[in-house]
Short mmCIF file of C-alpha atoms in Angstrom, two decimals:
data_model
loop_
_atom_site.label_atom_id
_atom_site.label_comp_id
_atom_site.label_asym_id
_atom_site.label_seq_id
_atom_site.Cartn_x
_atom_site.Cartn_y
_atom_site.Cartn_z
CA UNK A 322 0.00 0.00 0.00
CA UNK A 323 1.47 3.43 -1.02
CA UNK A 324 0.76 6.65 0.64
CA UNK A 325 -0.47 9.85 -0.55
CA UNK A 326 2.12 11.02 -1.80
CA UNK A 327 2.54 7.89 -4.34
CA UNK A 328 -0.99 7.06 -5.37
CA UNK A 329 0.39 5.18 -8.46
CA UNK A 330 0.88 2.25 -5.78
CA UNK A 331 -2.98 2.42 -4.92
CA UNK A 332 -4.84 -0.08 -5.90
CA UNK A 333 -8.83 -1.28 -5.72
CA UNK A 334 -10.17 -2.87 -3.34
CA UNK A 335 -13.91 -2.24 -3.52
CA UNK A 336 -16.12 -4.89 -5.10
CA UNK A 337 -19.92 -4.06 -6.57
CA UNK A 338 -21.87 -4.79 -4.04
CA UNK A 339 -19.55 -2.58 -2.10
CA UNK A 340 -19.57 0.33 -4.21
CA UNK A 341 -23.22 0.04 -4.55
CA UNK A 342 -23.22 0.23 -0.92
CA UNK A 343 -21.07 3.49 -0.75
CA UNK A 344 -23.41 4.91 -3.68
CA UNK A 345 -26.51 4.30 -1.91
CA UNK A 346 -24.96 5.22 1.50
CA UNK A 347 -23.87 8.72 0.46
CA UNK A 348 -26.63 9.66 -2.24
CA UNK A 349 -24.05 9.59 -5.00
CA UNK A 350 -26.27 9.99 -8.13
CA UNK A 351 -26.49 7.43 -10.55
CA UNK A 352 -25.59 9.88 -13.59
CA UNK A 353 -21.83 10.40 -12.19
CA UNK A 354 -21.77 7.00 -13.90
CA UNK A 355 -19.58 5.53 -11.57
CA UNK A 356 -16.92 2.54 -12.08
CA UNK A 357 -14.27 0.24 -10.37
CA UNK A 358 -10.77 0.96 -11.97
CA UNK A 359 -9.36 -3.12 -12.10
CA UNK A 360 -7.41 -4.74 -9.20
CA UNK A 361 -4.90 -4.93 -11.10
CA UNK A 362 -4.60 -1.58 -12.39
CA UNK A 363 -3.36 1.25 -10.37
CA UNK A 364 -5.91 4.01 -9.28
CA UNK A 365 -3.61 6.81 -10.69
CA UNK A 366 -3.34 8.05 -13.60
CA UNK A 367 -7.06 8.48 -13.37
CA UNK A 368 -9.12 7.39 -16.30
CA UNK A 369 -9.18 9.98 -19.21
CA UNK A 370 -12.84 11.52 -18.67
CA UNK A 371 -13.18 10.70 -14.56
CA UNK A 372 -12.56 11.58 -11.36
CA UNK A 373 -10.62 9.27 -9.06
CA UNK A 374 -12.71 9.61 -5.60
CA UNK A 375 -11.22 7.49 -2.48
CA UNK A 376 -13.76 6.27 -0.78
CA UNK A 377 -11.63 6.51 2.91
CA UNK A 378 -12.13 10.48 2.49
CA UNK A 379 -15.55 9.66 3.82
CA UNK A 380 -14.67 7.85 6.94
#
């Protein structure tokens, strides 16, 4: 696990039913069109077109 200040070592952990948990828990609407980068891939560089969001900045 990296830390901030090397996110290109971050990597998913979430599953579906989890992020469909987080949507419905914080009333993230459905036409942000939110997706799971792949375990395998790191979360940064974001996705050309998106928004990386980490869900531990709502804890």
């Amino acid at each position: 696990m990296a830390n901030k200040s090397n996110m290109s070592g971050c990597f998913n952990v979430l599953n579906w039913s989890c992020l469909e948990w987080f949507i419905n828990l914080y009333l993230i609407p459905s036409s942000l069109n939110l997706i799971l980068p792949k375990k395998d891939k790191a979360i940064y560089p974001f996705v050309p077109g998106k928004i990386g969001v980490y869900n531990r900045m709502f804890d």
